[in-house]
mmCIF file of C-alpha atoms in Angstrom:
data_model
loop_
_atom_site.group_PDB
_atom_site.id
_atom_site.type_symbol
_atom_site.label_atom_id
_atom_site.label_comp_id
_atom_site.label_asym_id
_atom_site.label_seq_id
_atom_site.Cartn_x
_atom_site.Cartn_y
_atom_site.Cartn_z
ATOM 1 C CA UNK A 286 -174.939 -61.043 -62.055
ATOM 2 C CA UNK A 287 -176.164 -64.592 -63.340
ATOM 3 C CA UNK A 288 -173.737 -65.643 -66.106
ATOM 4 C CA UNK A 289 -174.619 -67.297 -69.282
ATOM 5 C CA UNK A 290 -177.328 -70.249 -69.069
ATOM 6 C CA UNK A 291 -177.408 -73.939 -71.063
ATOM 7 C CA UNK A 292 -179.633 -76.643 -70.964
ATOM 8 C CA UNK A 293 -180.034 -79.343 -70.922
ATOM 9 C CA UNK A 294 -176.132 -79.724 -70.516
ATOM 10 C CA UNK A 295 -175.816 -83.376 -71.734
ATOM 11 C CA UNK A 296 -178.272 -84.984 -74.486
ATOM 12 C CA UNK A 297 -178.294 -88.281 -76.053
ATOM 13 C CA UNK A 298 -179.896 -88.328 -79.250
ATOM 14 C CA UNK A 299 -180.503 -91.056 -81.984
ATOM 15 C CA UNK A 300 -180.184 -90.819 -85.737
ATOM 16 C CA UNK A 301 -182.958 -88.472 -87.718
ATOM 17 C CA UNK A 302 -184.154 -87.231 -84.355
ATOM 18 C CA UNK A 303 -184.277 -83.507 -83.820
ATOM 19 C CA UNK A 304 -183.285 -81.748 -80.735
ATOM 20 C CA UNK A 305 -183.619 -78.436 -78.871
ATOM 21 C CA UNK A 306 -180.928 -76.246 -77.297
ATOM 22 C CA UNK A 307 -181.837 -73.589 -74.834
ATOM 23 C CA UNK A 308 -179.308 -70.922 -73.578
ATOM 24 C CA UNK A 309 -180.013 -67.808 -71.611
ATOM 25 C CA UNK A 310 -177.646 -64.547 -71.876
ATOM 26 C CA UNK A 311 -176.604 -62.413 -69.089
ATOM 27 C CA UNK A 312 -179.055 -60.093 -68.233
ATOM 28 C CA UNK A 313 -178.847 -57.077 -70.432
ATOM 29 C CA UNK A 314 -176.978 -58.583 -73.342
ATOM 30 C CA UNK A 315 -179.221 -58.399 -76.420
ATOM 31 C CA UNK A 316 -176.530 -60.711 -78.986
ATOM 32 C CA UNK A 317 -176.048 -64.190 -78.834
ATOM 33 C CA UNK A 318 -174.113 -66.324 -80.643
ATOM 34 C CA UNK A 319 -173.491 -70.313 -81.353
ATOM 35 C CA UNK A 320 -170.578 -72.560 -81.923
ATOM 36 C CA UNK A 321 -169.876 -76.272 -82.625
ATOM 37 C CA UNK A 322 -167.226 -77.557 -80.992
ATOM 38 C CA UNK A 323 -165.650 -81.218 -82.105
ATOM 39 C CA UNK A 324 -162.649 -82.166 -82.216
ATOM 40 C CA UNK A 325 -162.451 -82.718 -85.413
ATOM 41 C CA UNK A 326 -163.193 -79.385 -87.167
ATOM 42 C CA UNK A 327 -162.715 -77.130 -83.584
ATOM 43 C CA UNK A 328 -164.707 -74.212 -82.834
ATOM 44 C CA UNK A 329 -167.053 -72.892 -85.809
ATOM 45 C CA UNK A 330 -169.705 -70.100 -85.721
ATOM 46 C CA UNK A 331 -173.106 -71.217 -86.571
ATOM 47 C CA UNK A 332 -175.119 -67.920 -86.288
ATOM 48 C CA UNK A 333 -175.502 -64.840 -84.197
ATOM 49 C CA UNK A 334 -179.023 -63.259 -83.113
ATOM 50 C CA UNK A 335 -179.254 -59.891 -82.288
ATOM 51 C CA UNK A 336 -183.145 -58.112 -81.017
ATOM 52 C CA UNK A 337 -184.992 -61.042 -82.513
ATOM 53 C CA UNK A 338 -183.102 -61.266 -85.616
ATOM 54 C CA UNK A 339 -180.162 -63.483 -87.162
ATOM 55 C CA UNK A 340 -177.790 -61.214 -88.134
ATOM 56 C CA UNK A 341 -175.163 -63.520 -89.434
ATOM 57 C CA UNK A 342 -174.350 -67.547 -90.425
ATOM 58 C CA UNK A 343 -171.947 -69.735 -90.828
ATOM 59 C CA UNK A 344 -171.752 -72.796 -93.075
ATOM 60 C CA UNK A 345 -173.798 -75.335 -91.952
ATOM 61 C CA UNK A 346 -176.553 -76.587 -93.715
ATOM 62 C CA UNK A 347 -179.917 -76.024 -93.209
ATOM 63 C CA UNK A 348 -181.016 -78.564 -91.075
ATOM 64 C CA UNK A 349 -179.381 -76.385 -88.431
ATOM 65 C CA UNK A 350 -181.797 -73.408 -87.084
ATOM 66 C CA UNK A 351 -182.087 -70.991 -84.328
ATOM 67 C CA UNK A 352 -184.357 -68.114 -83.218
ATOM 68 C CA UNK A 353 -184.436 -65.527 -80.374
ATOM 69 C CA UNK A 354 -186.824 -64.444 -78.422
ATOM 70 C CA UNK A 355 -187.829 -60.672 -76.774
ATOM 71 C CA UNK A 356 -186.266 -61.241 -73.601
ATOM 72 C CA UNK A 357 -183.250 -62.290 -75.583
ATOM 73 C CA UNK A 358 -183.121 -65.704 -74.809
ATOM 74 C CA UNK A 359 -182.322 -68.103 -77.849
ATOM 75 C CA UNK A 360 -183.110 -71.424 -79.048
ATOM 76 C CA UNK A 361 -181.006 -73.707 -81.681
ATOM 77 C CA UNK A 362 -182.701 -76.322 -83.316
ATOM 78 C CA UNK A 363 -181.119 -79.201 -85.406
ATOM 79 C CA UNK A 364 -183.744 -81.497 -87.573
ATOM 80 C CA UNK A 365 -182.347 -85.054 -88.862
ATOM 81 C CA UNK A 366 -179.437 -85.547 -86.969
ATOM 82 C CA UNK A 367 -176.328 -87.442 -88.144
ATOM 83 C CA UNK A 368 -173.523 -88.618 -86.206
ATOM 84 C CA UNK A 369 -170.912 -86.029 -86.849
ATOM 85 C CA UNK A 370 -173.065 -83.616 -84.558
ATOM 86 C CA UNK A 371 -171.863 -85.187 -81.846
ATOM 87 C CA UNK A 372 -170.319 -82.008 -79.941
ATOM 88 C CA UNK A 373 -170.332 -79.522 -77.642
ATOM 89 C CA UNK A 374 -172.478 -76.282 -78.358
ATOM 90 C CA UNK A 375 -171.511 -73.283 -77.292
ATOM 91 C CA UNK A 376 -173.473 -70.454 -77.189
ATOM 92 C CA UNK A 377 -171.644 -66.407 -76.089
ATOM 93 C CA UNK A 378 -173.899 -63.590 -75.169
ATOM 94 C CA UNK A 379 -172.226 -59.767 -75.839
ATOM 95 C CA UNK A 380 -173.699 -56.497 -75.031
ATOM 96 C CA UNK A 381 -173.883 -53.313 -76.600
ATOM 97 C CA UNK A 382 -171.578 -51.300 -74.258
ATOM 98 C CA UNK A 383 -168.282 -50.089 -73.720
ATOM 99 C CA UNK A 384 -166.705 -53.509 -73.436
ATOM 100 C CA UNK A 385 -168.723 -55.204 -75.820
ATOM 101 C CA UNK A 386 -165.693 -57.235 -77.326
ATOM 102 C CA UNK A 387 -166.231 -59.464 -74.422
ATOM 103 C CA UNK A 388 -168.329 -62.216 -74.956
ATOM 104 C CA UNK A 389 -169.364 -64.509 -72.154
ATOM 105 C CA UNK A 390 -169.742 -68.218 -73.075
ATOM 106 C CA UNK A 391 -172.228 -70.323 -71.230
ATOM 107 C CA UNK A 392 -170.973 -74.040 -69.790
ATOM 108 C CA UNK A 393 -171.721 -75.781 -73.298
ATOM 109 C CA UNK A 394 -174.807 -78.334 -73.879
ATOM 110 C CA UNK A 395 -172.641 -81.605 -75.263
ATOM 111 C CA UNK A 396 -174.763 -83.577 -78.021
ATOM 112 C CA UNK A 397 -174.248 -87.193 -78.350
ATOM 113 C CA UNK A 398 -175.848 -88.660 -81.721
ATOM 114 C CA UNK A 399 -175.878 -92.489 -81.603
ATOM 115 C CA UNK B 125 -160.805 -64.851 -95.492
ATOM 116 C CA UNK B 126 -159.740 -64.624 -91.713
ATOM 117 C CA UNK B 127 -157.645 -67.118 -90.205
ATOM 118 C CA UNK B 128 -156.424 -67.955 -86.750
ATOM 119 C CA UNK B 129 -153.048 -69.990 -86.558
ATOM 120 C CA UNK B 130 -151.540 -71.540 -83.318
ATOM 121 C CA UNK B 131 -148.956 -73.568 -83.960
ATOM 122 C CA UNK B 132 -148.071 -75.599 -80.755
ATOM 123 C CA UNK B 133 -150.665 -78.439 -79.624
ATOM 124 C CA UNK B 134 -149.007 -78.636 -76.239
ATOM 125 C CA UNK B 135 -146.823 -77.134 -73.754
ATOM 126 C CA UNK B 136 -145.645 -78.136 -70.922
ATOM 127 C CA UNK B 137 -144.290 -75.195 -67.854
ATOM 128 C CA UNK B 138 -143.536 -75.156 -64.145
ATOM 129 C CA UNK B 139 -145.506 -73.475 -61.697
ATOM 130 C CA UNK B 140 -144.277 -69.840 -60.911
ATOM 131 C CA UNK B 141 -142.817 -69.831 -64.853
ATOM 132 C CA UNK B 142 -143.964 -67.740 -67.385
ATOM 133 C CA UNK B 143 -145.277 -69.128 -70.666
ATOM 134 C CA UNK B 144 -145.328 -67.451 -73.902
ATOM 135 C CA UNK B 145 -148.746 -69.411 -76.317
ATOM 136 C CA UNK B 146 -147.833 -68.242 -80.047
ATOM 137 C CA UNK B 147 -151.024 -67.148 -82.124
ATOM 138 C CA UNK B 148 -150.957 -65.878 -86.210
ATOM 139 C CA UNK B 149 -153.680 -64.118 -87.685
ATOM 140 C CA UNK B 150 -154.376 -63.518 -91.314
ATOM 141 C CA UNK B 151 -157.017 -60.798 -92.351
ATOM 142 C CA UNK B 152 -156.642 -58.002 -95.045
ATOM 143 C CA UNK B 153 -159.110 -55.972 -92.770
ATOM 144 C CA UNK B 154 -157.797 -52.867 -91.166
ATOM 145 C CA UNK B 155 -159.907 -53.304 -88.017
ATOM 146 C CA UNK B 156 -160.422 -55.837 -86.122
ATOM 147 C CA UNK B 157 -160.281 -57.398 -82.849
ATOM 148 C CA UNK B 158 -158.212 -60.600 -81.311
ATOM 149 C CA UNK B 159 -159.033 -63.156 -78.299
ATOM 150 C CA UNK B 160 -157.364 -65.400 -75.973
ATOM 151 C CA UNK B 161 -159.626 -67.727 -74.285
ATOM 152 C CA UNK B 162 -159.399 -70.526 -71.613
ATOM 153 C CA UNK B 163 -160.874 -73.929 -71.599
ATOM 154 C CA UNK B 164 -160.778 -75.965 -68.741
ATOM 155 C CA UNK B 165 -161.978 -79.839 -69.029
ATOM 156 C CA UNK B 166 -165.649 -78.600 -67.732
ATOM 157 C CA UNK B 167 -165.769 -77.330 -71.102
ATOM 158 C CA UNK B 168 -166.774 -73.410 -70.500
ATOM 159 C CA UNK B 169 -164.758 -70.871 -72.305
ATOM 160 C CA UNK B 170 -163.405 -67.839 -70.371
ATOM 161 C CA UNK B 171 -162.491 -64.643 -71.513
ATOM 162 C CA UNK B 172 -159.080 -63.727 -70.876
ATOM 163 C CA UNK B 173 -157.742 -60.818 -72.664
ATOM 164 C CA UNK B 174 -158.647 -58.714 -75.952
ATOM 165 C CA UNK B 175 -156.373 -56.759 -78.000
ATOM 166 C CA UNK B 176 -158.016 -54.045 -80.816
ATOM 167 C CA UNK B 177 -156.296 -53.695 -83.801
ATOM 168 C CA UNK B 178 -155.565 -49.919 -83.681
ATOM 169 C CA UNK B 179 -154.196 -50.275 -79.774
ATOM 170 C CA UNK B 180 -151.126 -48.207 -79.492
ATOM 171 C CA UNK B 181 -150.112 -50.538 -76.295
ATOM 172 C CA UNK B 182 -150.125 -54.120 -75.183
ATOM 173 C CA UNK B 183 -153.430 -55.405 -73.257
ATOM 174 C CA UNK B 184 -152.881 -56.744 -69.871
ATOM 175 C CA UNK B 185 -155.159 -58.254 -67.511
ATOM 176 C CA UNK B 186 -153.647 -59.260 -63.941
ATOM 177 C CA UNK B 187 -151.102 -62.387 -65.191
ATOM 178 C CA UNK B 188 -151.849 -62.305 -68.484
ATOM 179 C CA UNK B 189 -150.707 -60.046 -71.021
ATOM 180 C CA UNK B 190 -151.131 -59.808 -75.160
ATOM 181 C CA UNK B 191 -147.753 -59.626 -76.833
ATOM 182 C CA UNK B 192 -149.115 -57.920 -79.966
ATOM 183 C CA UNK B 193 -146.868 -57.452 -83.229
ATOM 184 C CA UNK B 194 -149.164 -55.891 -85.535
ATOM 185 C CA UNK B 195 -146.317 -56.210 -88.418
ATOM 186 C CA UNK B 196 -145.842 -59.575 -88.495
ATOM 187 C CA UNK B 197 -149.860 -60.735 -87.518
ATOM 188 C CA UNK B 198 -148.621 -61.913 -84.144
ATOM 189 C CA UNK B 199 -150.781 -62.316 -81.076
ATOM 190 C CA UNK B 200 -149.330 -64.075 -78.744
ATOM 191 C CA UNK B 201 -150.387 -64.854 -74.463
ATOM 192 C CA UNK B 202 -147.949 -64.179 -71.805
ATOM 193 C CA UNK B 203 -148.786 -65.947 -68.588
ATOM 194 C CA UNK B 204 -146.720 -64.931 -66.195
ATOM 195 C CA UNK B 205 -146.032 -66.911 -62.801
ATOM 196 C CA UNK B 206 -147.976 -69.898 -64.062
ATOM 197 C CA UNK B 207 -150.313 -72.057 -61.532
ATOM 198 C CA UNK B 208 -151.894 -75.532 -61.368
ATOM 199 C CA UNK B 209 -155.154 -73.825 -61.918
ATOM 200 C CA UNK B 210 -153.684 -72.690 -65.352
ATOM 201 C CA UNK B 211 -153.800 -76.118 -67.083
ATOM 202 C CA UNK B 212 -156.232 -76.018 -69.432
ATOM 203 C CA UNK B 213 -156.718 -75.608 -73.347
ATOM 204 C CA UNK B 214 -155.980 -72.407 -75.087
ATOM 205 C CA UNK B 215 -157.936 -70.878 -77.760
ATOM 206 C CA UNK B 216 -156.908 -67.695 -80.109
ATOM 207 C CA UNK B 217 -159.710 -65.961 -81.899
ATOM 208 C CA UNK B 218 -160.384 -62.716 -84.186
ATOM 209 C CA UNK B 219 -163.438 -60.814 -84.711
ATOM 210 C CA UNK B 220 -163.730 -58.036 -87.547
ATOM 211 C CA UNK B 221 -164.937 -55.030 -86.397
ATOM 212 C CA UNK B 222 -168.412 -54.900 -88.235
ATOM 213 C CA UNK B 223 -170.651 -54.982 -85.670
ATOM 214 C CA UNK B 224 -171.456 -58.919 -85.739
ATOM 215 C CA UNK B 225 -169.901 -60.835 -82.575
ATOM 216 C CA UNK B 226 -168.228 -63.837 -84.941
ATOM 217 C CA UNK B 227 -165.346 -65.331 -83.613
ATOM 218 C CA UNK B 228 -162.793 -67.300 -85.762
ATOM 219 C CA UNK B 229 -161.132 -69.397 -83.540
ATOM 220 C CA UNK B 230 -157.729 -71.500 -83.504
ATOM 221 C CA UNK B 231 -156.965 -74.878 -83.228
ATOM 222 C CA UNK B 232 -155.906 -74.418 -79.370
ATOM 223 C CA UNK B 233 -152.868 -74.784 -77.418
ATOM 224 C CA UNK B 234 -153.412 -77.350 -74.798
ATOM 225 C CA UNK B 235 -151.156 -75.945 -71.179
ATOM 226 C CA UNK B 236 -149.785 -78.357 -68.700
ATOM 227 C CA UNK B 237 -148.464 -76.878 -65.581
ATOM 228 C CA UNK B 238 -146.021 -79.134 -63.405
ATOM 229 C CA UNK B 239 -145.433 -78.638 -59.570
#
């Protein structure tokens, strides 16, 4: 079974661009979830879509956005970027089933803002 | 609110020791759920071991085992017989039991094994 999916898995970004993440669960797993890691502030939880819908958020401001599609793959989206998202983004995929306290993190897409 | 604690930024073992990572939790939820994760320098975080908050025993899963002290909000990883392939950074993390997969993670305990 194909684990957990992220591209691109390096980006380069400048100032008030906006960029695109990508990440693909494991087969079968309808949730998935994002996280910011820096070193700075560690591991936070941006949001978590489940079927097509955000089902929780964290605090980040708006400017960071996501979305899921049927076949449960997700998207996160962050407009105007400023330095301090430089980090690695992590996104998890869980399923539904008896061990569904597992989540499975994908290799990380790491965002350098110049 | 929920909070993970880990209290030691580094340790250092030998290989074939065991190594105890300490881990605090803080929630005023009954139910709920606690993590240990790896993370090697690729960057990729890998489930190691899960612990609910109504087990009657200890989780184990091949070396690694949950030392978990409900009383005083402990959580803490025993790797046992520790390899080269163990070095790597340490994360703690909690989930309520709500139904939503959020994670509250720790600040990490980074692991150095030594031949």
């Amino acid at each position: 079974k194909a684990g957990v999916t992220q591209t691109p898995r390096y980006l380069i970004k400048t100032r008030g661009q906006q960029v695109t993440l990508s990440c693909s669960p494991i087969s079968g797993h309808r949730s998935v979830s994002w996280y910011q890691q820096t070193p700075g502030q560690g591991l936070q939880f941006l949001f978590e879509y489940f079927s097509e819908t955000q089902r929780n958020k964290g605090n980040f401001p708006g400017r960071f956005s996501g979305r899921q599609f049927s076949n449960s793959r997700s998207e996160m989206n962050v407009s105007t970027l400023e330095l301090g998202d430089s980090a690695l983004y992590l996104c998890a995929s869980s399923s539904s089933g008896t061990r569904e306290h597992e989540q499975y993190f994908g290799p990380g897409t790491r965002l350098t803002v110049t | 609110a929920q909070k993970i604690t880990q209290t030691q930024p580094g340790m250092f073992v030998q290989e074939k020791e065991a190594v105890t990572l300490d881990c605090t939790y803080d929630t005023s939820d009954p139910s709920y759920g606690l993590f240990w994760y790896k993370q090697p320098s690729s960057g990729e975080m890998i489930f190691l071991i899960y612990q609910g908050s109504y087990d009657q025993q200890n989780a184990t899963e091949g070396r690694y085992s949950l030392n978990f002290q409900k009383a005083r909000k402990s959580a803490n990883l025993v790797i046992s017989a520790s390899q080269l392939g163990d070095s790597a950074m340490y994360f703690c993390a909690m989930r309520m039991n709500t139904g939503f997969q959020k994670l509250v993670f720790g600040t990490g305990t980074r692991l150095l094994v030594s031949p």
